[in-house]
XYZ file of C-alpha atoms in Angstrom:
373
model
C -55.693 10.006 -3.787
C -54.600 6.362 -3.679
C -52.520 5.660 -0.599
C -49.361 3.544 -0.860
C -48.505 3.491 2.851
C -46.114 5.460 5.047
C -48.127 8.658 4.434
C -47.361 8.487 0.707
C -50.176 9.058 -1.770
C -50.619 8.808 -5.528
C -52.315 12.014 -6.652
C -54.828 12.362 -9.463
C -52.368 14.543 -11.396
C -49.964 11.577 -11.575
C -47.496 12.822 -8.979
C -46.704 11.207 -5.637
C -47.125 13.135 -2.377
C -45.415 12.360 0.905
C -46.427 13.902 4.231
C -44.253 14.202 7.318
C -44.666 15.619 10.815
C -42.819 18.853 11.591
C -44.183 19.537 15.066
C -47.281 19.734 17.262
C -50.057 22.253 17.587
C -51.198 23.532 20.962
C -53.923 20.906 21.034
C -51.319 18.182 20.539
C -52.295 17.325 16.983
C -49.439 16.855 14.500
C -48.467 19.512 11.944
C -47.685 18.121 8.489
C -45.737 19.242 5.462
C -45.745 17.671 2.027
C -43.175 16.893 -0.631
C -43.849 15.764 -4.195
C -42.138 13.533 -6.722
C -42.597 11.630 -9.959
C -42.412 8.189 -8.341
C -43.142 6.436 -5.061
C -39.459 5.599 -4.583
C -38.362 9.195 -5.112
C -40.784 10.479 -2.478
C -39.920 7.700 -0.036
C -36.193 8.453 -0.224
C -36.838 12.154 0.247
C -39.000 11.485 3.312
C -36.286 9.380 4.921
C -33.753 12.164 4.376
C -36.060 14.842 5.795
C -36.980 12.806 8.839
C -33.366 12.010 9.626
C -32.591 15.740 9.608
C -35.536 16.410 11.889
C -34.377 13.622 14.172
C -30.997 15.273 14.633
C -32.413 18.758 15.158
C -34.711 18.147 18.119
C -34.138 17.153 21.742
C -36.622 14.302 21.608
C -37.078 14.046 17.857
C -37.804 10.365 17.745
C -41.056 10.784 19.664
C -42.078 13.786 17.579
C -41.238 12.388 14.176
C -42.101 8.726 14.645
C -44.229 8.591 17.791
C -47.469 8.259 15.828
C -45.873 6.922 12.629
C -46.258 3.502 11.088
C -43.902 0.594 11.554
C -43.212 0.775 7.823
C -42.041 4.357 8.258
C -39.730 3.382 11.106
C -38.308 0.377 9.220
C -37.351 2.647 6.320
C -35.545 5.011 8.686
C -33.846 2.155 10.545
C -32.527 0.629 7.332
C -31.500 3.732 5.380
C -30.195 5.912 8.209
C -29.312 3.736 11.184
C -27.931 0.630 9.464
C -26.855 1.404 5.905
C -23.608 3.250 6.793
C -22.349 0.220 8.741
C -23.332 -2.824 6.668
C -22.243 -4.263 3.341
C -24.250 -3.397 0.239
C -25.317 -7.016 -0.180
C -26.567 -7.114 3.424
C -28.470 -3.879 2.858
C -30.168 -5.342 -0.224
C -31.050 -8.514 1.694
C -32.589 -6.506 4.554
C -34.506 -4.274 2.163
C -35.878 -7.248 0.257
C -36.980 -8.962 3.483
C -38.630 -5.807 4.778
C -40.476 -5.028 1.549
C -41.485 -8.610 0.754
C -42.560 -9.793 4.208
C -42.529 -7.266 7.050
C -44.263 -4.375 5.286
C -47.174 -6.463 3.909
C -47.745 -8.136 7.269
C -47.000 -5.390 9.784
C -46.090 -2.170 7.986
C -49.506 -0.552 8.271
C -49.662 -0.704 12.074
C -48.603 2.374 14.041
C -45.290 1.554 15.685
C -46.597 2.310 19.175
C -49.648 0.069 18.641
C -47.801 -2.974 17.328
C -48.582 -5.869 19.658
C -47.167 -9.351 20.231
C -50.405 -10.731 18.776
C -49.745 -9.002 15.446
C -46.249 -10.486 15.235
C -47.359 -13.928 16.426
C -50.016 -14.048 13.707
C -47.347 -13.391 11.087
C -45.022 -16.038 12.528
C -47.771 -18.660 12.768
C -48.766 -18.116 9.151
C -45.276 -17.944 7.663
C -44.116 -21.100 9.439
C -46.402 -23.028 7.067
C -44.877 -21.590 3.896
C -41.333 -20.529 4.804
C -38.341 -22.710 5.632
C -37.238 -22.559 9.253
C -33.911 -20.812 8.647
C -35.530 -18.054 6.559
C -38.266 -17.455 9.132
C -35.768 -17.243 11.983
C -33.629 -14.830 9.946
C -36.664 -12.638 9.243
C -37.581 -12.568 12.930
C -34.019 -11.683 13.945
C -34.272 -8.734 11.570
C -37.587 -7.590 13.071
C -36.221 -8.050 16.582
C -33.283 -5.750 15.765
C -35.605 -3.139 14.268
C -37.790 -3.095 17.381
C -34.803 -3.128 19.752
C -33.521 0.012 18.054
C -36.939 1.618 18.509
C -36.710 0.894 22.243
C -33.204 2.339 22.387
C -34.398 5.543 20.728
C -37.373 5.743 23.124
C -39.976 5.331 20.411
C -41.565 2.491 22.378
C -41.183 1.454 26.006
C -40.488 -2.224 25.339
C -40.329 -4.503 22.330
C -43.510 -6.433 21.464
C -41.242 -9.234 20.263
C -40.537 -10.259 23.867
C -43.555 -12.617 24.035
C -43.240 -14.286 20.638
C -43.122 -18.081 20.500
C -40.908 -19.204 17.664
C -41.080 -22.625 16.013
C -38.132 -24.875 16.751
C -35.213 -24.182 14.453
C -34.477 -27.216 12.322
C -31.253 -26.883 10.390
C -31.263 -29.291 7.508
C -27.975 -31.095 6.877
C -26.126 -29.661 3.884
C -26.502 -31.366 0.522
C -23.310 -33.326 -0.088
C -22.513 -35.216 -3.268
C -22.067 -38.944 -2.891
C -18.744 -40.301 -4.096
C -20.520 -41.732 -7.149
C -22.092 -38.351 -7.948
C -18.783 -36.601 -7.423
C -17.034 -39.020 -9.788
C -19.653 -38.423 -12.503
C -19.441 -34.672 -12.057
C -15.651 -34.658 -12.213
C -15.627 -36.680 -15.440
C -18.220 -34.383 -17.014
C -16.341 -31.253 -15.884
C -13.089 -32.574 -17.343
C -14.737 -33.371 -20.673
C -16.379 -29.928 -20.847
C -13.272 -28.067 -19.693
C -15.087 -26.706 -16.625
C -12.114 -26.221 -14.316
C -14.153 -23.900 -12.101
C -16.218 -26.765 -10.684
C -13.160 -28.883 -9.936
C -11.588 -25.899 -8.175
C -14.627 -25.533 -5.913
C -14.735 -29.276 -5.234
C -11.129 -29.313 -4.039
C -10.740 -25.913 -2.329
C -14.225 -25.100 -0.975
C -14.365 -21.672 -2.631
C -17.579 -19.669 -2.440
C -19.166 -18.751 -5.779
C -18.298 -15.050 -5.495
C -14.712 -15.874 -4.546
C -14.376 -18.171 -7.549
C -15.563 -15.477 -9.960
C -13.155 -12.873 -8.531
C -10.091 -15.117 -8.710
C -7.111 -13.786 -10.701
C -3.944 -15.542 -11.852
C -1.930 -13.276 -9.562
C -3.718 -14.949 -6.639
C -1.957 -18.238 -7.420
C 1.576 -18.903 -6.176
C 2.596 -21.685 -8.550
C 5.918 -22.234 -6.786
C 4.371 -22.832 -3.361
C 1.067 -24.204 -4.744
C -0.938 -21.754 -2.626
C -4.038 -19.791 -3.597
C -4.826 -16.478 -1.879
C -8.486 -15.514 -1.471
C -9.020 -11.800 -0.867
C -11.837 -10.703 -3.202
C -15.375 -11.671 -4.059
C -17.950 -10.767 -6.683
C -21.091 -9.401 -5.080
C -24.230 -7.689 -6.296
C -24.962 -4.049 -5.513
C -27.879 -1.760 -6.296
C -27.691 -0.102 -9.700
C -30.147 2.291 -11.289
C -30.889 1.772 -14.949
C -33.461 3.106 -17.351
C -35.800 0.279 -16.452
C -35.662 1.135 -12.749
C -33.733 -0.118 -9.735
C -31.820 -3.356 -10.251
C -28.513 -4.904 -9.240
C -25.193 -5.506 -10.932
C -22.134 -7.621 -10.040
C -18.939 -5.898 -8.904
C -15.609 -7.147 -7.557
C -15.107 -6.137 -3.939
C -13.345 -7.239 -0.797
C -13.820 -10.619 0.812
C -17.055 -11.418 2.628
C -15.505 -11.052 6.099
C -12.077 -10.560 7.634
C -11.768 -14.308 8.186
C -12.631 -14.899 4.518
C -9.203 -13.544 3.529
C -7.092 -16.687 3.575
C -4.496 -18.875 1.898
C -5.490 -22.306 0.608
C -2.961 -25.029 -0.269
C -3.628 -26.390 -3.759
C -3.563 -30.066 -4.731
C -0.809 -30.598 -7.300
C -3.209 -31.673 -10.048
C -5.170 -28.419 -9.652
C -2.031 -26.317 -9.711
C -1.059 -27.983 -12.988
C -4.484 -27.351 -14.514
C -4.379 -23.698 -13.492
C -0.913 -23.269 -14.974
C -2.143 -24.785 -18.255
C -5.166 -22.461 -18.251
C -2.931 -19.425 -17.725
C -0.883 -20.373 -20.801
C -4.072 -20.754 -22.848
C -5.276 -17.294 -21.778
C -2.013 -15.473 -22.463
C -3.477 -14.050 -25.650
C -6.495 -12.653 -23.794
C -6.674 -9.291 -22.059
C -8.274 -10.564 -18.857
C -6.415 -11.308 -15.625
C -9.392 -13.218 -14.256
C -9.061 -16.988 -14.293
C -12.743 -17.362 -15.143
C -13.471 -14.249 -17.168
C -16.808 -13.144 -18.539
C -17.427 -12.223 -22.158
C -16.285 -8.653 -21.570
C -13.025 -9.799 -19.991
C -14.154 -8.871 -16.486
C -15.046 -11.206 -13.664
C -17.490 -13.964 -14.511
C -21.136 -13.334 -13.638
C -22.023 -15.636 -10.691
C -25.501 -16.297 -12.048
C -24.039 -17.466 -15.357
C -21.635 -19.831 -13.579
C -24.531 -21.176 -11.500
C -26.680 -21.779 -14.590
C -23.871 -23.628 -16.348
C -23.423 -25.811 -13.291
C -27.143 -26.583 -13.185
C -27.003 -27.776 -16.803
C -23.909 -29.894 -16.130
C -25.472 -31.435 -13.018
C -28.652 -32.199 -14.946
C -26.723 -33.992 -17.673
C -25.000 -36.199 -15.102
C -28.233 -37.056 -13.288
C -27.409 -35.090 -10.140
C -30.493 -33.624 -8.470
C -30.883 -30.988 -5.774
C -27.340 -29.643 -6.126
C -26.104 -26.091 -6.638
C -22.735 -24.355 -6.551
C -22.629 -24.243 -2.747
C -23.079 -28.018 -2.757
C -19.500 -28.232 -4.033
C -18.285 -26.305 -0.970
C -20.263 -28.612 1.337
C -18.873 -31.655 -0.456
C -15.305 -30.395 -0.099
C -15.798 -29.851 3.642
C -17.285 -33.289 4.211
C -14.575 -35.060 2.210
C -11.905 -33.265 4.275
C -13.523 -34.462 7.502
C -13.833 -37.986 6.137
C -10.091 -37.946 5.426
C -9.357 -36.916 9.004
C -8.841 -33.149 8.750
C -9.539 -31.328 12.021
C -12.263 -28.712 12.383
C -9.814 -25.877 13.076
C -7.818 -26.463 9.894
C -11.001 -26.896 7.858
C -12.451 -23.712 9.365
C -9.412 -21.729 8.214
C -9.573 -23.152 4.682
C -13.302 -22.412 4.408
C -12.874 -18.890 5.777
C -15.232 -19.363 8.723
C -14.971 -16.984 11.662
C -14.556 -19.860 14.121
C -14.278 -23.625 14.244
C -17.611 -23.668 16.109
C -19.312 -22.395 12.963
C -17.735 -25.235 10.995
C -18.873 -27.779 13.583
C -22.456 -26.474 13.444
C -22.482 -26.814 9.657
C -20.797 -30.167 9.236
C -21.066 -32.127 12.476
C -22.974 -34.955 10.848
C -21.990 -38.045 8.939
C -22.919 -38.937 5.396
C -24.791 -42.205 4.896
C -21.729 -43.570 3.112
C -19.555 -42.968 6.164
C -22.134 -44.578 8.449
C -22.268 -47.615 6.189
C -18.468 -47.940 6.109
C -18.289 -47.864 9.904
C -21.131 -50.358 10.307
C -19.668 -52.752 7.722
C -16.348 -52.740 9.574
C -17.992 -53.860 12.808
C -17.386 -57.430 13.950
C -18.231 -59.496 17.008
C -15.778 -59.236 19.886
C -16.479 -62.729 21.216
């Protein structure tokens, strides 16, 4: 049988077999049982469910079920049983992708109780050459949480992550459009009728928030926009296998629910767009072909084409949010007010993101300098 990892094997008859520990013999050796399925994923999900039941049924189940198991086995349990009920679907998908793409190939085959700092350090030292600093630090925070939970459940005495030396975190300044780039983009967006990009440039909306925006979210009398929903991707099973699909859900965080004052020119454009869409069935300001919320990937692709036509390089939809934030600071807006408009959890988060000057601002300050004498 070809082994896939986590005590899961591909049998010669085409089926997949998963083995799990149900107890110990008198000599201390583990007793196994097997389950079968048509696919690796089917067997893996069944194993997680069985092991979680065993975990709840024994006094010290963690040691019995996972004591001699692989790190890959424990990571599956941690994600699907310990974390999934308490995190957003998008966070779950991000964790799963990070585990399957990086942690399992590097560390998944080691028995949990034999994982050493040297194993983790080797992974970190290699990935620092190919992975951006923020991604590597995020991956290591994930692994640290997984191992901390193993300590809490008495699977291991202490976390092997304690001795890891991490590379210095270097947060790159956000990409912000220059005023010349912004002017070109605005002209092109006006000519193409792409109100969505102007809205992001002057309100700092996130892409998912933009796609979920409805006309009922706009108070045209007070010129205020309410942000309370976002389009996000969730797991969806189709005939071709597991994939994702966009759905409209709640805002990203509690602080993401907010009211944003609208510039008068934007309010007028939105009112005009509402009149144009009166004949349509959709309530969404930027509707997709089916009348539902626009697909974020489609909006991003259209922006990439528009940016390319105007000679703007290295920009994406989130660049518009960064540009909005920096322009607000350049005009004298305080961090607290900006934090509330952006939907950040605290002004400290806003300061960490945007506490740097653009070259244009530096040049303006330096040009204004004159001799005192």
